[in-house]
Short mmCIF file of C-alpha atoms and ligand atoms in Angstrom, two decimals:
data_model
loop_
_atom_site.label_atom_id
_atom_site.label_comp_id
_atom_site.label_asym_id
_atom_site.label_seq_id
_atom_site.Cartn_x
_atom_site.Cartn_y
_atom_site.Cartn_z
CA MET A 282 -19.12 132.50 -45.93
CA ARG A 283 -21.46 135.48 -45.49
CA PRO A 284 -19.29 138.51 -46.35
CA ILE A 285 -19.30 138.56 -50.13
CA ALA A 286 -15.82 140.01 -50.54
CA LEU A 287 -14.30 137.29 -48.38
CA SER A 288 -16.19 134.47 -50.05
CA LEU A 289 -15.03 135.34 -53.56
CA VAL A 290 -11.57 133.85 -53.32
CA PRO A 291 -12.62 130.48 -51.90
CA LEU A 292 -15.44 130.31 -54.47
CA LEU A 293 -13.04 130.88 -57.32
CA ALA A 294 -10.62 128.37 -55.88
CA PHE A 295 -13.43 125.83 -55.64
CA ALA A 296 -14.53 126.50 -59.23
CA GLY A 297 -10.96 125.86 -60.33
CA ALA A 298 -10.89 122.59 -58.44
CA ALA A 299 -14.18 121.50 -60.01
CA GLN A 300 -12.81 122.13 -63.51
CA ALA A 301 -9.83 119.93 -62.72
CA GLU A 302 -12.06 116.90 -62.19
CA PHE A 303 -11.26 114.22 -64.73
CA ARG A 304 -13.91 111.87 -66.08
CA ILE A 305 -13.73 108.99 -68.50
CA SER A 306 -16.36 106.92 -70.25
CA VAL A 307 -16.06 103.32 -71.33
CA GLY A 308 -18.30 101.61 -73.86
CA THR A 309 -18.34 97.82 -73.97
CA ARG A 310 -19.13 95.49 -76.84
CA THR A 311 -22.17 94.10 -75.03
CA ALA A 312 -24.14 95.05 -71.93
CA ALA A 313 -23.06 91.71 -70.43
CA ASP A 314 -19.43 92.89 -70.49
CA LEU A 315 -20.25 96.01 -68.50
CA PRO A 316 -20.38 94.79 -64.84
CA ALA A 317 -16.94 93.17 -64.97
CA VAL A 318 -15.42 96.26 -66.57
CA ILE A 319 -16.96 98.48 -63.92
CA GLU A 320 -15.59 96.23 -61.18
CA THR A 321 -12.13 96.18 -62.75
CA ILE A 322 -11.89 99.94 -63.23
CA ALA A 323 -13.33 100.79 -59.81
CA GLY A 324 -11.17 98.16 -58.09
CA ARG A 325 -7.81 98.66 -59.76
CA TYR A 326 -7.68 102.38 -60.50
CA ASP A 327 -9.35 104.11 -57.56
CA ALA A 328 -12.04 105.31 -59.94
CA THR A 329 -15.49 106.42 -58.73
CA LEU A 330 -18.37 105.13 -60.80
CA ARG A 331 -20.44 108.05 -62.02
CA HIS A 332 -23.01 106.38 -64.30
CA ALA A 333 -23.69 102.77 -65.27
CA LEU A 334 -25.84 102.79 -68.41
CA PRO A 335 -26.48 99.17 -69.49
CA GLU A 336 -28.97 100.29 -72.17
CA ILE A 337 -26.08 101.76 -74.12
CA SER A 338 -23.41 99.37 -72.76
CA ALA A 339 -21.47 102.23 -71.23
CA ALA A 340 -20.29 103.63 -67.92
CA SER A 341 -18.49 106.73 -66.74
CA PHE A 342 -16.06 107.32 -63.88
CA VAL A 343 -14.31 110.10 -62.06
CA VAL A 344 -10.60 109.27 -62.06
CA GLY A 345 -7.47 110.95 -60.73
CA ASP A 346 -6.05 112.36 -63.95
CA SER A 347 -5.19 111.58 -67.57
CA ARG A 348 -2.41 109.18 -66.51
CA VAL A 349 -5.10 106.89 -65.06
CA LEU A 350 -6.85 106.97 -68.43
CA ALA A 351 -3.65 105.71 -70.07
CA GLU A 352 -3.33 102.93 -67.48
CA ILE A 353 -6.94 101.82 -68.00
CA ARG A 354 -6.44 101.80 -71.77
CA ALA A 355 -3.43 99.54 -71.25
CA ASP A 356 -5.37 97.13 -69.02
CA ALA A 357 -5.94 94.03 -71.14
CA ASP A 358 -9.04 92.98 -69.19
CA VAL A 359 -10.71 96.27 -70.09
CA ALA A 360 -9.33 96.73 -73.59
CA ARG A 361 -10.47 93.23 -74.64
CA VAL A 362 -14.17 94.14 -74.36
CA ALA A 363 -14.05 97.93 -74.77
CA LYS A 364 -15.52 99.76 -77.73
CA TRP A 365 -14.06 103.01 -76.46
CA ILE A 366 -12.19 104.40 -73.46
CA GLU A 367 -12.27 108.18 -73.70
CA PRO A 368 -12.11 111.30 -71.57
CA VAL A 369 -15.54 112.89 -71.05
CA GLY A 370 -15.91 116.40 -72.47
CA ARG A 371 -17.75 119.44 -71.21
CA CYS A 372 -20.84 121.11 -72.64
CA SER A 373 -22.91 124.18 -71.90
CA VAL A 374 -25.85 126.26 -72.92
CA PRO A 375 -25.01 128.01 -76.20
CA ALA A 376 -23.07 131.27 -75.85
CA GLY A 377 -24.71 134.64 -75.38
CA GLU A 378 -28.09 133.66 -74.00
CA THR A 379 -28.83 136.27 -71.39
CA PRO A 380 -32.27 137.47 -70.35
CA TYR A 381 -33.49 140.99 -71.04
CA ALA A 382 -36.71 142.91 -70.80
CA ILE A 383 -36.78 145.33 -73.72
CA GLU A 384 -39.92 145.29 -75.78
CA ARG A 385 -39.18 144.62 -79.39
CA GLY A 386 -41.59 142.90 -81.61
CA GLY A 387 -41.35 141.08 -84.81
CA GLY A 388 -44.04 139.54 -86.83
CA GLY A 389 -45.11 137.05 -89.36
CA GLY A 390 -47.56 134.26 -89.39
CA ARG A 391 -50.65 133.61 -91.38
CA PRO A 392 -53.98 135.37 -91.15
CA GLY A 393 -56.95 133.25 -90.19
CA ALA A 394 -59.65 132.59 -87.64
CA ASP A 395 -57.05 131.22 -85.28
CA TYR A 396 -57.37 130.35 -81.65
CA LYS A 397 -57.00 133.20 -79.16
CA PRO A 398 -55.74 132.13 -75.75
CA ASN A 399 -56.45 134.27 -72.67
CA ASP A 400 -52.83 134.45 -71.46
CA PRO A 401 -52.07 138.16 -70.89
CA ALA A 402 -48.61 138.13 -72.53
CA TYR A 403 -49.68 136.15 -75.58
CA GLY A 404 -49.33 139.30 -77.72
CA LYS A 405 -45.58 139.31 -77.00
CA GLN A 406 -45.12 135.83 -78.44
CA TRP A 407 -44.37 136.57 -82.08
CA PRO A 408 -42.90 133.07 -82.60
CA LEU A 409 -46.27 131.37 -82.22
CA PRO A 410 -48.00 132.93 -85.26
CA CYS A 411 -44.66 132.74 -87.09
CA VAL A 412 -44.85 128.93 -87.00
CA SER A 413 -48.69 128.92 -87.13
CA ALA A 414 -49.00 127.25 -83.73
CA ASN A 415 -52.12 129.33 -83.12
CA LEU A 416 -53.73 127.93 -86.26
CA ALA A 417 -53.02 124.38 -85.14
CA TRP A 418 -54.74 125.07 -81.79
CA ASP A 419 -58.09 125.19 -83.58
CA HIS A 420 -57.55 121.45 -84.14
CA ILE A 421 -55.42 120.19 -81.30
CA GLN A 422 -53.92 121.77 -78.19
CA THR A 423 -52.96 118.92 -75.91
CA GLY A 424 -52.47 115.20 -75.53
CA ASP A 425 -50.91 112.55 -73.34
CA VAL A 426 -47.36 113.44 -74.35
CA MET A 427 -44.19 114.01 -72.35
CA ILE A 428 -41.34 116.37 -73.24
CA ALA A 429 -38.08 115.93 -71.31
CA ILE A 430 -36.24 119.23 -70.88
CA VAL A 431 -32.59 118.19 -70.59
CA ASP A 432 -31.12 121.46 -69.38
CA THR A 433 -30.40 123.45 -66.17
CA GLY A 434 -33.59 122.17 -64.50
CA ILE A 435 -36.95 123.94 -64.34
CA ASP A 436 -38.37 126.29 -61.70
CA LEU A 437 -40.65 123.63 -60.21
CA TYR A 438 -42.93 126.24 -58.63
CA HIS A 439 -43.34 128.58 -61.58
CA GLU A 440 -46.96 129.75 -61.82
CA ASP A 441 -47.18 129.09 -65.55
CA LEU A 442 -45.37 125.72 -65.57
CA ARG A 443 -46.12 123.78 -62.42
CA ALA A 444 -49.45 122.36 -63.63
CA HIS A 445 -47.58 120.66 -66.47
CA LEU A 446 -44.63 119.37 -64.47
CA ASN A 447 -44.09 115.71 -63.79
CA THR A 448 -42.15 115.90 -60.51
CA ILE A 449 -42.20 112.14 -59.89
CA ASP A 450 -39.99 111.11 -62.80
CA ASP A 451 -37.74 114.16 -62.92
CA TRP A 452 -34.11 114.01 -61.79
CA ASP A 453 -31.08 116.17 -61.09
CA PHE A 454 -27.94 114.60 -62.57
CA VAL A 455 -25.72 117.45 -61.37
CA ASN A 456 -26.52 117.22 -57.67
CA ASP A 457 -27.72 113.60 -57.82
CA ASP A 458 -31.13 114.14 -56.27
CA ASP A 459 -34.84 114.12 -57.08
CA PHE A 460 -35.25 117.90 -57.10
CA PRO A 461 -34.12 119.35 -60.45
CA MET A 462 -34.72 122.97 -59.51
CA ASP A 463 -33.38 125.48 -62.04
CA ASP A 464 -30.55 127.47 -60.44
CA TYR A 465 -29.56 129.23 -63.66
CA GLY A 466 -32.82 130.19 -65.46
CA HIS A 467 -32.20 128.71 -68.89
CA GLY A 468 -34.21 125.49 -68.55
CA THR A 469 -37.22 127.37 -67.19
CA HIS A 470 -37.25 129.62 -70.26
CA VAL A 471 -36.90 126.64 -72.60
CA ALA A 472 -39.68 124.72 -70.81
CA GLY A 473 -42.06 127.68 -71.05
CA ILE A 474 -41.57 128.01 -74.81
CA ALA A 475 -42.47 124.37 -75.32
CA ALA A 476 -45.35 123.95 -72.93
CA ALA A 477 -46.24 126.80 -70.55
CA VAL A 478 -49.86 126.49 -69.44
CA MET A 479 -52.24 128.07 -71.95
CA ASP A 480 -55.60 129.67 -71.12
CA ASN A 481 -54.90 129.97 -67.40
CA GLY A 482 -55.08 133.78 -67.49
CA VAL A 483 -51.43 133.91 -66.46
CA GLY A 484 -48.21 134.64 -68.33
CA ILE A 485 -47.73 133.12 -71.75
CA ALA A 486 -48.95 130.24 -73.90
CA GLY A 487 -46.68 127.28 -74.57
CA ALA A 488 -46.58 126.04 -78.14
CA PHE A 489 -48.22 122.75 -77.16
CA GLN A 490 -49.90 121.59 -73.97
CA ALA A 491 -47.68 118.67 -72.99
CA GLU A 492 -46.33 117.20 -69.78
CA LEU A 493 -42.89 118.57 -68.92
CA VAL A 494 -40.22 116.66 -67.07
CA ALA A 495 -37.07 118.39 -65.83
CA VAL A 496 -33.84 116.48 -66.37
CA LYS A 497 -31.10 118.64 -64.89
CA VAL A 498 -27.68 118.06 -66.47
CA LEU A 499 -26.24 121.59 -66.47
CA ASP A 500 -25.09 123.37 -63.33
CA SER A 501 -25.71 126.85 -61.92
CA ASN A 502 -23.29 128.26 -64.53
CA GLY A 503 -25.08 126.53 -67.41
CA SER A 504 -22.23 124.02 -67.86
CA GLY A 505 -22.04 120.27 -67.57
CA TRP A 506 -20.44 116.97 -68.49
CA TRP A 507 -21.39 114.83 -71.45
CA ASP A 508 -21.75 111.70 -69.32
CA ASP A 509 -24.38 113.47 -67.20
CA VAL A 510 -26.18 114.48 -70.41
CA ALA A 511 -26.00 110.87 -71.61
CA ALA A 512 -27.41 109.68 -68.29
CA GLY A 513 -30.17 112.28 -68.62
CA ILE A 514 -31.09 111.09 -72.11
CA ASP A 515 -31.06 107.47 -70.92
CA HIS A 516 -33.33 108.47 -68.02
CA ALA A 517 -35.74 110.33 -70.29
CA VAL A 518 -36.11 107.25 -72.48
CA ALA A 519 -36.60 105.03 -69.42
CA ILE A 520 -39.45 107.16 -68.04
CA GLY A 521 -41.26 107.16 -71.37
CA ALA A 522 -40.55 110.63 -72.71
CA ASP A 523 -41.90 111.14 -76.24
CA VAL A 524 -39.58 114.02 -77.03
CA ILE A 525 -36.20 115.11 -75.62
CA ASN A 526 -35.15 118.76 -75.94
CA MET A 527 -31.48 119.65 -75.57
CA SER A 528 -30.88 123.37 -75.77
CA LEU A 529 -27.19 122.75 -75.15
CA GLY A 530 -24.10 121.77 -77.01
CA GLY A 531 -20.39 121.42 -77.34
CA SER A 532 -17.87 121.66 -80.14
CA SER A 533 -16.56 118.09 -79.97
CA SER A 534 -18.23 114.73 -80.27
CA ASP A 535 -18.29 112.36 -77.34
CA PRO A 536 -18.91 108.61 -77.63
CA ILE A 537 -21.16 108.30 -74.59
CA LEU A 538 -23.28 111.24 -75.78
CA LYS A 539 -23.59 109.78 -79.28
CA ALA A 540 -24.50 106.35 -77.93
CA ALA A 541 -27.24 107.86 -75.76
CA CYS A 542 -28.70 109.97 -78.61
CA ASP A 543 -28.62 107.06 -81.05
CA ALA A 544 -30.29 104.76 -78.50
CA ALA A 545 -33.06 107.29 -77.81
CA TRP A 546 -33.79 107.69 -81.52
CA ALA A 547 -33.73 103.90 -81.96
CA ALA A 548 -36.24 103.69 -79.10
CA ASP A 549 -38.73 105.82 -81.08
CA VAL A 550 -38.02 109.02 -79.15
CA LEU A 551 -37.69 112.33 -81.00
CA VAL A 552 -34.46 114.05 -79.99
CA VAL A 553 -34.16 117.78 -80.69
CA ALA A 554 -31.16 120.04 -80.07
CA ALA A 555 -30.04 123.63 -80.59
CA ALA A 556 -27.66 124.22 -83.52
CA GLY A 557 -25.58 126.73 -81.54
CA ASN A 558 -25.04 130.48 -81.41
CA SER A 559 -21.53 130.94 -82.76
CA GLY A 560 -22.72 132.36 -86.08
CA PRO A 561 -22.69 131.38 -89.75
CA GLY A 562 -18.96 130.63 -89.72
CA PHE A 563 -19.54 127.56 -87.57
CA PHE A 564 -21.24 124.23 -88.01
CA ALA A 565 -21.27 120.85 -86.34
CA ASN A 566 -22.33 121.56 -82.78
CA TYR A 567 -22.90 118.38 -80.84
CA PRO A 568 -25.33 116.73 -80.29
CA ALA A 569 -27.30 118.63 -83.00
CA THR A 570 -25.02 117.30 -85.73
CA TYR A 571 -25.76 113.62 -85.09
CA THR A 572 -28.17 111.97 -87.52
CA SER A 573 -30.19 110.75 -84.52
CA VAL A 574 -30.85 114.36 -83.46
CA ILE A 575 -32.96 117.08 -85.10
CA GLY A 576 -30.71 120.16 -85.14
CA VAL A 577 -32.56 123.46 -84.96
CA GLY A 578 -31.40 126.83 -86.24
CA ALA A 579 -32.87 130.16 -85.18
CA LEU A 580 -34.99 132.63 -87.15
CA GLY A 581 -35.24 136.27 -86.25
CA GLY A 582 -32.86 138.34 -88.39
CA PHE A 583 -30.70 140.92 -86.69
CA LEU A 584 -32.84 143.66 -85.16
CA PHE A 585 -36.36 142.35 -85.28
CA GLY A 586 -38.12 139.07 -84.85
CA ASP A 587 -38.09 138.42 -88.57
CA CYS A 588 -39.95 135.24 -89.43
CA GLU A 589 -38.19 134.83 -92.78
CA LYS A 590 -34.53 135.51 -91.93
CA ALA A 591 -32.00 133.46 -90.01
CA ALA A 592 -30.85 134.99 -86.74
CA PHE A 593 -27.36 136.45 -87.14
CA PHE A 594 -25.97 134.06 -84.51
CA SER A 595 -27.45 130.85 -85.89
CA GLN A 596 -24.91 128.20 -86.87
CA ARG A 597 -25.05 126.58 -90.28
CA GLY A 598 -24.63 123.26 -92.03
CA PHE A 599 -27.42 121.03 -93.35
CA GLY A 600 -28.13 117.73 -91.68
CA ASP A 601 -30.98 115.25 -91.30
CA ASP A 602 -31.57 111.62 -90.30
CA THR A 603 -29.13 110.39 -92.94
CA THR A 604 -26.76 113.35 -93.26
CA PRO A 605 -24.65 114.52 -90.30
CA GLY A 606 -25.06 118.26 -89.75
CA ASN A 607 -26.71 120.62 -87.38
CA VAL A 608 -29.44 122.52 -89.23
CA GLU A 609 -32.43 120.35 -90.09
CA VAL A 610 -35.20 122.91 -89.53
CA MET A 611 -35.60 126.50 -88.35
CA ALA A 612 -37.75 128.03 -85.62
CA PRO A 613 -37.91 131.47 -83.99
CA GLY A 614 -35.01 132.21 -81.66
CA LYS A 615 -34.96 135.96 -81.23
CA PHE A 616 -36.93 138.17 -78.80
CA VAL A 617 -38.52 135.03 -77.42
CA TYR A 618 -40.66 135.81 -74.40
CA SER A 619 -40.97 133.02 -71.86
CA CYS A 620 -40.90 131.98 -68.23
CA TYR A 621 -38.05 132.70 -65.86
CA PRO A 622 -37.52 131.63 -62.25
CA ASN A 623 -39.60 133.20 -59.47
CA ASP A 624 -42.71 133.72 -61.61
CA GLU A 625 -40.88 136.09 -63.89
CA TYR A 626 -40.92 136.40 -67.68
CA VAL A 627 -38.05 137.59 -69.86
CA ARG A 628 -36.93 137.69 -73.45
CA MET A 629 -33.95 135.68 -74.60
CA ASP A 630 -32.17 135.12 -77.92
CA GLY A 631 -30.64 131.86 -79.02
CA THR A 632 -30.98 128.59 -80.85
CA SER A 633 -31.90 127.28 -77.39
CA MET A 634 -35.15 129.21 -77.80
CA ALA A 635 -35.71 127.81 -81.30
CA SER A 636 -35.27 124.17 -80.29
CA PRO A 637 -38.26 123.88 -77.90
CA HIS A 638 -40.62 125.13 -80.63
CA VAL A 639 -39.60 122.04 -82.60
CA ALA A 640 -39.88 119.82 -79.52
CA ALA A 641 -43.43 121.13 -79.07
CA LEU A 642 -44.23 120.37 -82.71
CA CYS A 643 -42.92 116.82 -82.23
CA ALA A 644 -45.19 116.51 -79.17
CA ALA A 645 -48.13 117.87 -81.17
CA TYR A 646 -47.64 115.17 -83.79
CA ARG A 647 -47.34 112.50 -81.12
CA ALA A 648 -50.76 113.59 -79.84
CA TRP A 649 -52.31 114.13 -83.28
CA LYS A 650 -51.02 110.93 -84.86
CA PRO A 651 -50.41 108.38 -82.08
CA GLY A 652 -49.79 105.65 -84.64
CA TRP A 653 -46.88 107.48 -86.24
CA SER A 654 -43.34 106.48 -85.41
CA ALA A 655 -40.67 109.02 -84.56
CA VAL A 656 -39.31 108.49 -88.09
CA ASP A 657 -42.75 109.24 -89.59
CA ILE A 658 -43.07 112.40 -87.52
CA ARG A 659 -39.57 113.60 -88.35
CA HIS A 660 -40.08 113.07 -92.07
CA HIS A 661 -43.42 114.85 -91.95
CA ILE A 662 -41.87 117.82 -90.15
CA GLN A 663 -39.16 117.97 -92.82
CA ALA A 664 -41.66 117.71 -95.69
CA SER A 665 -44.08 120.29 -94.29
CA ALA A 666 -41.44 122.90 -93.41
CA ASP A 667 -41.67 126.18 -95.32
CA GLU A 668 -38.60 126.61 -97.52
CA LEU A 669 -36.78 129.86 -96.84
CA GLY A 670 -33.60 129.52 -98.89
CA ALA A 671 -30.38 127.60 -99.03
CA LYS A 672 -30.45 124.26 -97.27
CA PHE A 673 -27.02 124.95 -95.78
CA THR A 674 -28.53 127.87 -93.83
CA PHE A 675 -32.16 126.88 -93.32
CA GLY A 676 -32.24 123.10 -93.60
CA TYR A 677 -35.71 122.06 -94.74
CA GLY A 678 -36.96 125.47 -93.63
CA ARG A 679 -39.27 126.94 -91.02
CA ILE A 680 -41.36 124.46 -89.08
CA ASP A 681 -45.09 124.64 -89.71
CA PHE A 682 -47.64 123.63 -87.08
CA PHE A 683 -50.50 123.88 -89.56
CA PRO A 684 -52.01 121.96 -91.10
CA PRO A 685 -50.90 118.97 -89.02
CA VAL A 686 -52.61 116.58 -91.42
CA ASP A 687 -51.30 113.94 -93.77
CA1 CA B 291 -38.97 115.15 -58.05
CA1 CA B 292 -50.19 130.84 -69.35
CA1 CA B 293 -28.68 116.30 -86.93
#
């Protein structure tokens, strides 16, 4: 395995084999129907149970191929109680999100006697004054709030994250273990934006000082399966997460993903997702488009971190809690400076970087107004957003951390 040239071919062959894996999900009419269906499918079709999710009356399996799917669909014992029997799709981090180090600024934000943290790279974080997070810090910086980062994992040892990490309740749904280490880099960057440790004299300041829990659902290439994402959402709800951030997406809906998102929202959890990076010609990335999910577009213009203009890559299409669509609010997603594995810091561009600003705002409201429901918080975020233009592009507008008052 050591010589790189020799290992390339087997690695590629293995990657090809992994892609050929075939998964299905089955939703049942009631949770009580689920155990018998699992037993039937596992017993009759040589299927390997991947996830049993009684909270959403669903399960997923690895099966031989699409012919097995047809056989299961034709099985009367399964079909009688099934709401759906579908192949599971793939998802990934949005396209084009690669780290870089060039120094390019951007600006915006309001003047004021705002809070000044001691983190050395705070001056590189144009997004924070853009959404007035620094003004909100005069009033509230932290609270007993948990944000689940459903992503590629988090660097569990990062100097500017580890003090906020809940490593008891975290989980790796790719490798099926209790150590959701980030082997790609994306989730670490996303986590830092939301809640890197502020005022520790190190690195950056997260937008809100919340507990972070890593829920790894994307692999070392930034790709994953929707049933693993659904299991991750289900897990986040079970451990008491207040907010779920999904800086990931796919172009087609998936019933097990939708069931998990809808169940989280129904359980009073705020679910936030990236709108996608395929540009203004595209809308309806999943899960951002679901009404149970707050879809987030990116601000930043083309060349600079422009606080008023949509980033050129940001997908479009208005949506909220009653209207399907992916852009509910906007947050900065260009030249975003944040944590990267091995105590590094990089800039990245993407709606993935916009989404955790909104997750942090949701967490801030959870701390500021503990009596508010997720619906209350979502509606307040919509109503207090700064309008920037057409709803189809900007949704309700740019999120505003200040004033977080009613
Ligand atoms: Ca752990
Ligand atoms: Ca810091
Ligand atoms: Ca939506």
